[in-house]
Amino acid sequence: MAMMRGQQGARRGQMILYLALLAVVVGCMVALSMCDKPAEAADARPSGGDTLDIAIEYSPVTYYTYDDTLGGYNYDLLRMMAQSAGCHLKFHPVVTLEKALDGLESGRYDVVVAQFPMTAGDTSRYAFTEPIYIDQQVLVQRRDSHAIRSQLDLAGDTVWVVKGSPMVGRIASLSREIGDTIYTHVDELYGPEQLMMMVSAGEIRYAVVNRSIARSMATRLPNLDRSVAISLSQFQSWMVSKERQGLCDSLNRWHRQLKLDTASYLGLQRRYFGGTFPTLAR
């Protein structure tokens, strides 16, 4: 009995910790949204000249801040490319994908860098660069529930996704494939990292995020399972306005040039992904 009480106390302690973490994230997101409003008005026009305005998504893989350090695979890769090409970049961190896409369509941003797999339907709306890395969409759930063991088990359940994400279309396709309805809750406020924290804290049951983000959060949220794949492996690219194919070509050229520096390029992949992507390492 004493052991059971101890285990229950430990679980309660973990839950309190996760809820506290979630409260901190929610508070930070609210503060960011309030502080950004005057900045957005002053920053509504593109920089112009030889400066590229980059809308970059907050995530452990794409762009993050830790103390006074900035990092992220896409962030570091872009800085390496800019240094090699001699161009200037201005980064605009965003939490929601919808905001980034709106800015791209209005001309405020030149490039959107986010967890957005290239799909056939989206190529009619945006110009995509050559693949930057490979990822996969996975289901995130609590280990102690482990109710979903395959895609078929999702029938009749609800999963949360980020607004503007092509994952909405993937869930719809999966519903047709299994012959039953999978409901989708599209969240308008949070990014994939925050959805994972909500699953961890028991606020929601399931979320669909990219495997790279789920893996990078594994040590911080050890009570989450990410073993159920929702999609096949997919290329992740950067997005440019459909009318700016020349910029897309320049980004591809700078990327190919950077690949020639094999040690730096593959070293960056190992740093963030623990390995390299053979199809992208040429």
Tab-separated table of C-alpha atoms in Angstrom:
chain	number	residue	atom	x	y	z
A	1	MET	CA	0.000	0.000	0.000
A	2	ALA	CA	2.788	2.380	0.857
A	3	MET	CA	4.407	1.677	-2.511
A	4	MET	CA	1.121	2.331	-4.324
A	5	ARG	CA	0.662	5.601	-2.466
A	6	GLY	CA	4.214	6.553	-3.396
A	7	GLN	CA	3.593	5.813	-7.069
A	8	GLN	CA	0.358	7.785	-7.035
A	9	GLY	CA	2.158	10.682	-5.383
A	10	ALA	CA	4.875	10.583	-8.043
A	11	ARG	CA	2.265	10.608	-10.812
A	12	ARG	CA	0.501	13.544	-9.189
A	13	GLY	CA	3.825	15.327	-8.940
A	14	GLN	CA	4.492	14.743	-12.638
A	15	MET	CA	1.027	16.005	-13.548
A	16	ILE	CA	1.543	19.162	-11.486
A	17	LEU	CA	4.865	19.726	-13.254
A	18	TYR	CA	3.325	19.283	-16.714
A	19	LEU	CA	0.422	21.585	-15.867
A	20	ALA	CA	2.860	24.183	-14.567
A	21	LEU	CA	4.895	23.945	-17.778
A	22	LEU	CA	1.724	24.316	-19.834
A	23	ALA	CA	0.657	27.351	-17.806
A	24	VAL	CA	4.030	28.973	-18.427
A	25	VAL	CA	3.787	28.328	-22.176
A	26	VAL	CA	0.229	29.686	-22.336
A	27	GLY	CA	1.291	32.789	-20.426
A	28	CYS	CA	4.254	33.349	-22.736
A	29	MET	CA	2.095	32.931	-25.837
A	30	VAL	CA	-0.432	35.470	-24.538
A	31	ALA	CA	2.345	37.911	-23.648
A	32	LEU	CA	3.939	37.487	-27.079
A	33	SER	CA	0.643	38.109	-28.850
A	34	MET	CA	0.068	41.299	-26.834
A	35	CYS	CA	3.592	42.598	-27.283
A	36	ASP	CA	3.654	41.833	-30.997
A	37	LYS	CA	0.677	44.037	-31.890
A	38	PRO	CA	2.488	47.404	-31.918
A	39	ALA	CA	5.551	45.767	-33.442
A	40	GLU	CA	3.453	44.328	-36.254
A	41	ALA	CA	2.149	47.754	-37.190
A	42	ALA	CA	5.667	49.168	-37.382
A	43	ASP	CA	6.945	46.094	-39.191
A	44	ALA	CA	4.133	45.602	-41.690
A	45	ARG	CA	6.194	46.536	-44.730
A	46	PRO	CA	8.967	44.386	-46.201
A	47	SER	CA	12.555	45.457	-45.536
A	48	GLY	CA	13.372	45.849	-49.223
A	49	GLY	CA	16.804	46.198	-50.771
A	50	ASP	CA	19.006	43.125	-50.470
A	51	THR	CA	17.366	41.991	-47.210
A	52	LEU	CA	15.135	38.926	-47.222
A	53	ASP	CA	12.314	38.836	-44.680
A	54	ILE	CA	12.093	35.304	-43.311
A	55	ALA	CA	8.998	34.175	-41.395
A	56	ILE	CA	10.352	31.349	-39.252
A	57	GLU	CA	8.305	29.094	-37.017
A	58	TYR	CA	9.109	28.618	-33.357
A	59	SER	CA	9.932	24.924	-32.893
A	60	PRO	CA	12.810	22.843	-31.521
A	61	VAL	CA	13.885	21.962	-35.072
A	62	THR	CA	13.203	25.159	-37.007
A	63	TYR	CA	13.993	28.021	-34.618
A	64	TYR	CA	14.353	28.260	-30.856
A	65	THR	CA	15.795	30.471	-28.157
A	66	TYR	CA	17.579	29.218	-25.057
A	67	ASP	CA	18.857	31.872	-22.663
A	68	ASP	CA	20.733	34.202	-25.044
A	69	THR	CA	21.287	31.550	-27.721
A	70	LEU	CA	19.411	31.237	-31.013
A	71	GLY	CA	19.381	27.937	-32.826
A	72	GLY	CA	17.450	25.491	-34.984
A	73	TYR	CA	18.347	23.512	-38.089
A	74	ASN	CA	16.603	25.853	-40.526
A	75	TYR	CA	17.888	28.956	-38.739
A	76	ASP	CA	21.502	27.767	-38.798
A	77	LEU	CA	21.217	26.550	-42.389
A	78	LEU	CA	19.821	29.885	-43.568
A	79	ARG	CA	22.591	31.816	-41.826
A	80	MET	CA	25.216	29.596	-43.442
A	81	MET	CA	23.623	30.113	-46.853
A	82	ALA	CA	23.358	33.887	-46.381
A	83	GLN	CA	26.987	34.154	-45.352
A	84	SER	CA	28.060	32.185	-48.409
A	85	ALA	CA	25.794	34.130	-50.790
A	86	GLY	CA	26.481	37.543	-49.263
A	87	CYS	CA	22.840	38.438	-48.638
A	88	HIS	CA	21.116	39.825	-45.554
A	89	LEU	CA	18.334	38.107	-43.644
A	90	LYS	CA	15.765	39.487	-41.222
A	91	PHE	CA	14.035	36.810	-39.162
A	92	HIS	CA	10.417	37.194	-38.062
A	93	PRO	CA	9.614	34.445	-35.519
A	94	VAL	CA	6.004	33.278	-35.679
A	95	VAL	CA	4.007	30.849	-33.559
A	96	THR	CA	1.109	30.109	-35.903
A	97	LEU	CA	1.552	28.863	-39.452
A	98	GLU	CA	-1.518	30.771	-40.604
A	99	LYS	CA	0.100	34.095	-39.710
A	100	ALA	CA	3.215	33.213	-41.694
A	101	LEU	CA	1.217	32.210	-44.785
A	102	ASP	CA	-0.888	35.369	-44.607
A	103	GLY	CA	2.314	37.431	-44.521
A	104	LEU	CA	3.710	35.550	-47.503
A	105	GLU	CA	0.599	36.185	-49.572
A	106	SER	CA	0.514	39.881	-48.629
A	107	GLY	CA	4.176	40.389	-49.530
A	108	ARG	CA	5.314	41.116	-45.984
A	109	TYR	CA	7.527	38.020	-45.936
A	110	ASP	CA	9.767	36.753	-48.715
A	111	VAL	CA	10.160	33.209	-47.401
A	112	VAL	CA	8.229	31.040	-44.956
A	113	VAL	CA	10.239	28.453	-43.040
A	114	ALA	CA	7.993	26.091	-41.080
A	115	GLN	CA	7.003	22.471	-40.542
A	116	PHE	CA	5.049	22.303	-43.788
A	117	PRO	CA	5.495	19.187	-45.948
A	118	MET	CA	5.279	19.743	-49.680
A	119	THR	CA	2.078	18.271	-51.112
A	120	ALA	CA	0.677	18.220	-54.643
A	121	GLY	CA	-2.235	20.470	-53.697
A	122	ASP	CA	-0.074	23.156	-52.134
A	123	THR	CA	2.253	23.475	-55.134
A	124	SER	CA	-0.561	25.306	-56.924
A	125	ARG	CA	-0.558	27.974	-54.187
A	126	TYR	CA	3.138	28.366	-53.335
A	127	ALA	CA	6.560	27.854	-54.850
A	128	PHE	CA	8.585	25.303	-52.875
A	129	THR	CA	12.337	25.070	-52.712
A	130	GLU	CA	14.146	21.809	-53.291
A	131	PRO	CA	13.833	19.504	-50.238
A	132	ILE	CA	15.670	20.750	-47.161
A	133	TYR	CA	15.214	17.626	-45.041
A	134	ILE	CA	12.939	14.617	-44.637
A	135	ASP	CA	10.274	14.255	-41.968
A	136	GLN	CA	7.109	12.327	-41.167
A	137	GLN	CA	3.822	13.064	-39.433
A	138	VAL	CA	3.170	11.073	-36.263
A	139	LEU	CA	0.474	10.775	-33.627
A	140	VAL	CA	1.361	11.959	-30.139
A	141	GLN	CA	-0.436	10.362	-27.188
A	142	ARG	CA	0.217	9.675	-23.508
A	143	ARG	CA	2.065	6.436	-22.811
A	144	ASP	CA	-0.244	5.518	-19.944
A	145	SER	CA	-3.253	5.527	-22.289
A	146	HIS	CA	-1.657	3.969	-25.385
A	147	ALA	CA	-5.194	3.611	-26.811
A	148	ILE	CA	-4.023	4.022	-30.415
A	149	ARG	CA	-1.774	1.259	-31.745
A	150	SER	CA	-2.473	1.721	-35.462
A	151	GLN	CA	-4.129	4.223	-37.764
A	152	LEU	CA	-7.303	2.094	-37.752
A	153	ASP	CA	-7.747	2.758	-34.026
A	154	LEU	CA	-8.303	6.461	-34.737
A	155	ALA	CA	-11.782	5.826	-36.155
A	156	GLY	CA	-14.275	8.016	-34.293
A	157	ASP	CA	-11.579	9.873	-32.335
A	158	THR	CA	-10.434	13.502	-32.531
A	159	VAL	CA	-6.893	14.693	-33.207
A	160	TRP	CA	-5.551	18.226	-32.820
A	161	VAL	CA	-3.489	19.931	-35.515
A	162	VAL	CA	-2.101	23.409	-36.101
A	163	LYS	CA	-4.227	25.751	-38.212
A	164	GLY	CA	-2.972	26.110	-41.775
A	165	SER	CA	-1.152	22.786	-41.656
A	166	PRO	CA	-1.480	20.297	-44.541
A	167	MET	CA	-1.959	17.686	-41.801
A	168	VAL	CA	-5.669	18.568	-41.995
A	169	GLY	CA	-5.750	17.169	-45.510
A	170	ARG	CA	-3.747	14.129	-44.451
A	171	ILE	CA	-6.253	13.283	-41.711
A	172	ALA	CA	-9.115	13.639	-44.211
A	173	SER	CA	-7.331	11.266	-46.600
A	174	LEU	CA	-6.676	8.820	-43.766
A	175	SER	CA	-10.388	8.857	-42.878
A	176	ARG	CA	-11.206	7.792	-46.439
A	177	GLU	CA	-8.503	5.113	-46.374
A	178	ILE	CA	-9.819	3.438	-43.220
A	179	GLY	CA	-13.470	3.912	-44.207
A	180	ASP	CA	-14.449	5.754	-41.041
A	181	THR	CA	-14.424	9.310	-39.670
A	182	ILE	CA	-11.460	10.805	-37.859
A	183	TYR	CA	-12.391	14.198	-36.439
A	184	THR	CA	-9.934	17.078	-36.628
A	185	HIS	CA	-9.695	19.981	-34.198
A	186	VAL	CA	-7.796	22.816	-35.842
A	187	ASP	CA	-6.070	24.937	-33.205
A	188	GLU	CA	-5.750	28.624	-34.099
A	189	LEU	CA	-3.444	29.723	-31.287
A	190	TYR	CA	-0.682	27.218	-30.623
A	191	GLY	CA	2.112	25.516	-32.515
A	192	PRO	CA	3.055	21.807	-32.450
A	193	GLU	CA	5.272	22.114	-29.370
A	194	GLN	CA	2.408	23.577	-27.325
A	195	LEU	CA	-0.009	20.895	-28.556
A	196	MET	CA	2.426	18.238	-27.349
A	197	MET	CA	2.539	19.835	-23.908
A	198	MET	CA	-1.261	19.831	-23.802
A	199	VAL	CA	-1.281	16.099	-24.577
A	200	SER	CA	1.361	15.535	-21.905
A	201	ALA	CA	-0.708	17.404	-19.314
A	202	GLY	CA	-3.880	15.501	-20.234
A	203	GLU	CA	-5.632	18.583	-21.649
A	204	ILE	CA	-6.153	16.859	-25.001
A	205	ARG	CA	-5.793	13.214	-26.007
A	206	TYR	CA	-4.112	13.239	-29.423
A	207	ALA	CA	-2.125	15.596	-31.630
A	208	VAL	CA	-0.430	15.131	-35.001
A	209	VAL	CA	3.004	16.733	-35.362
A	210	ASN	CA	6.194	16.147	-37.294
A	211	ARG	CA	8.411	13.332	-36.022
A	212	SER	CA	11.446	15.625	-35.765
A	213	ILE	CA	9.623	17.850	-33.251
A	214	ALA	CA	8.256	14.881	-31.304
A	215	ARG	CA	11.731	13.374	-31.097
A	216	SER	CA	13.354	16.617	-29.990
A	217	MET	CA	10.776	16.968	-27.182
A	218	ALA	CA	11.154	13.361	-25.989
A	219	THR	CA	13.460	14.124	-23.050
A	220	ARG	CA	11.307	17.047	-21.883
A	221	LEU	CA	8.037	15.120	-22.181
A	222	PRO	CA	8.964	11.486	-21.502
A	223	ASN	CA	5.349	10.419	-20.893
A	224	LEU	CA	4.467	10.801	-24.591
A	225	ASP	CA	4.350	8.076	-27.226
A	226	ARG	CA	5.116	8.901	-30.883
A	227	SER	CA	5.248	5.408	-32.387
A	228	VAL	CA	2.165	5.606	-34.643
A	229	ALA	CA	2.974	7.067	-38.059
A	230	ILE	CA	0.253	9.091	-39.769
A	231	SER	CA	2.051	9.650	-43.083
A	232	LEU	CA	4.906	8.296	-45.134
A	233	SER	CA	8.228	10.131	-45.080
A	234	GLN	CA	7.806	13.548	-46.673
A	235	PHE	CA	10.117	16.217	-48.024
A	236	GLN	CA	10.205	19.453	-46.026
A	237	SER	CA	10.818	22.582	-48.092
A	238	TRP	CA	10.692	26.348	-47.686
A	239	MET	CA	7.881	28.359	-49.274
A	240	VAL	CA	8.007	31.389	-51.540
A	241	SER	CA	5.250	33.287	-53.317
A	242	LYS	CA	4.210	31.634	-56.576
A	243	GLU	CA	5.072	34.881	-58.372
A	244	ARG	CA	8.685	34.852	-57.145
A	245	GLN	CA	10.160	31.840	-58.860
A	246	GLY	CA	13.447	33.714	-59.285
A	247	LEU	CA	13.882	33.918	-55.502
A	248	CYS	CA	13.072	30.224	-55.217
A	249	ASP	CA	15.748	29.461	-57.819
A	250	SER	CA	18.279	31.555	-55.887
A	251	LEU	CA	17.547	29.698	-52.637
A	252	ASN	CA	17.995	26.390	-54.438
A	253	ARG	CA	21.284	27.545	-55.921
A	254	TRP	CA	22.601	28.697	-52.529
A	255	HIS	CA	21.502	25.434	-50.961
A	256	ARG	CA	23.253	23.345	-53.613
A	257	GLN	CA	26.390	25.430	-53.203
A	258	LEU	CA	26.368	24.871	-49.449
A	259	LYS	CA	26.111	21.116	-49.946
A	260	LEU	CA	29.557	21.200	-51.540
A	261	ASP	CA	30.949	21.972	-48.086
A	262	THR	CA	30.223	18.398	-47.057
A	263	ALA	CA	31.702	18.540	-43.563
A	264	SER	CA	29.681	21.580	-42.467
A	265	TYR	CA	26.486	20.514	-44.204
A	266	LEU	CA	26.397	16.947	-42.904
A	267	GLY	CA	27.645	18.094	-39.504
A	268	LEU	CA	24.590	20.312	-39.191
A	269	GLN	CA	22.311	17.381	-40.002
A	270	ARG	CA	23.997	15.174	-37.423
A	271	ARG	CA	23.710	17.901	-34.811
A	272	TYR	CA	19.950	18.269	-35.106
A	273	PHE	CA	18.805	14.880	-36.404
A	274	GLY	CA	21.436	12.480	-35.144
A	275	GLY	CA	22.271	11.385	-38.692
A	276	THR	CA	22.226	12.448	-42.329
A	277	PHE	CA	19.718	12.219	-45.169
A	278	PRO	CA	21.278	10.207	-48.008
A	279	THR	CA	18.878	11.556	-50.663
A	280	LEU	CA	19.661	15.134	-49.683
A	281	ALA	CA	23.400	14.864	-49.104
A	282	ARG	CA	24.439	15.023	-52.752
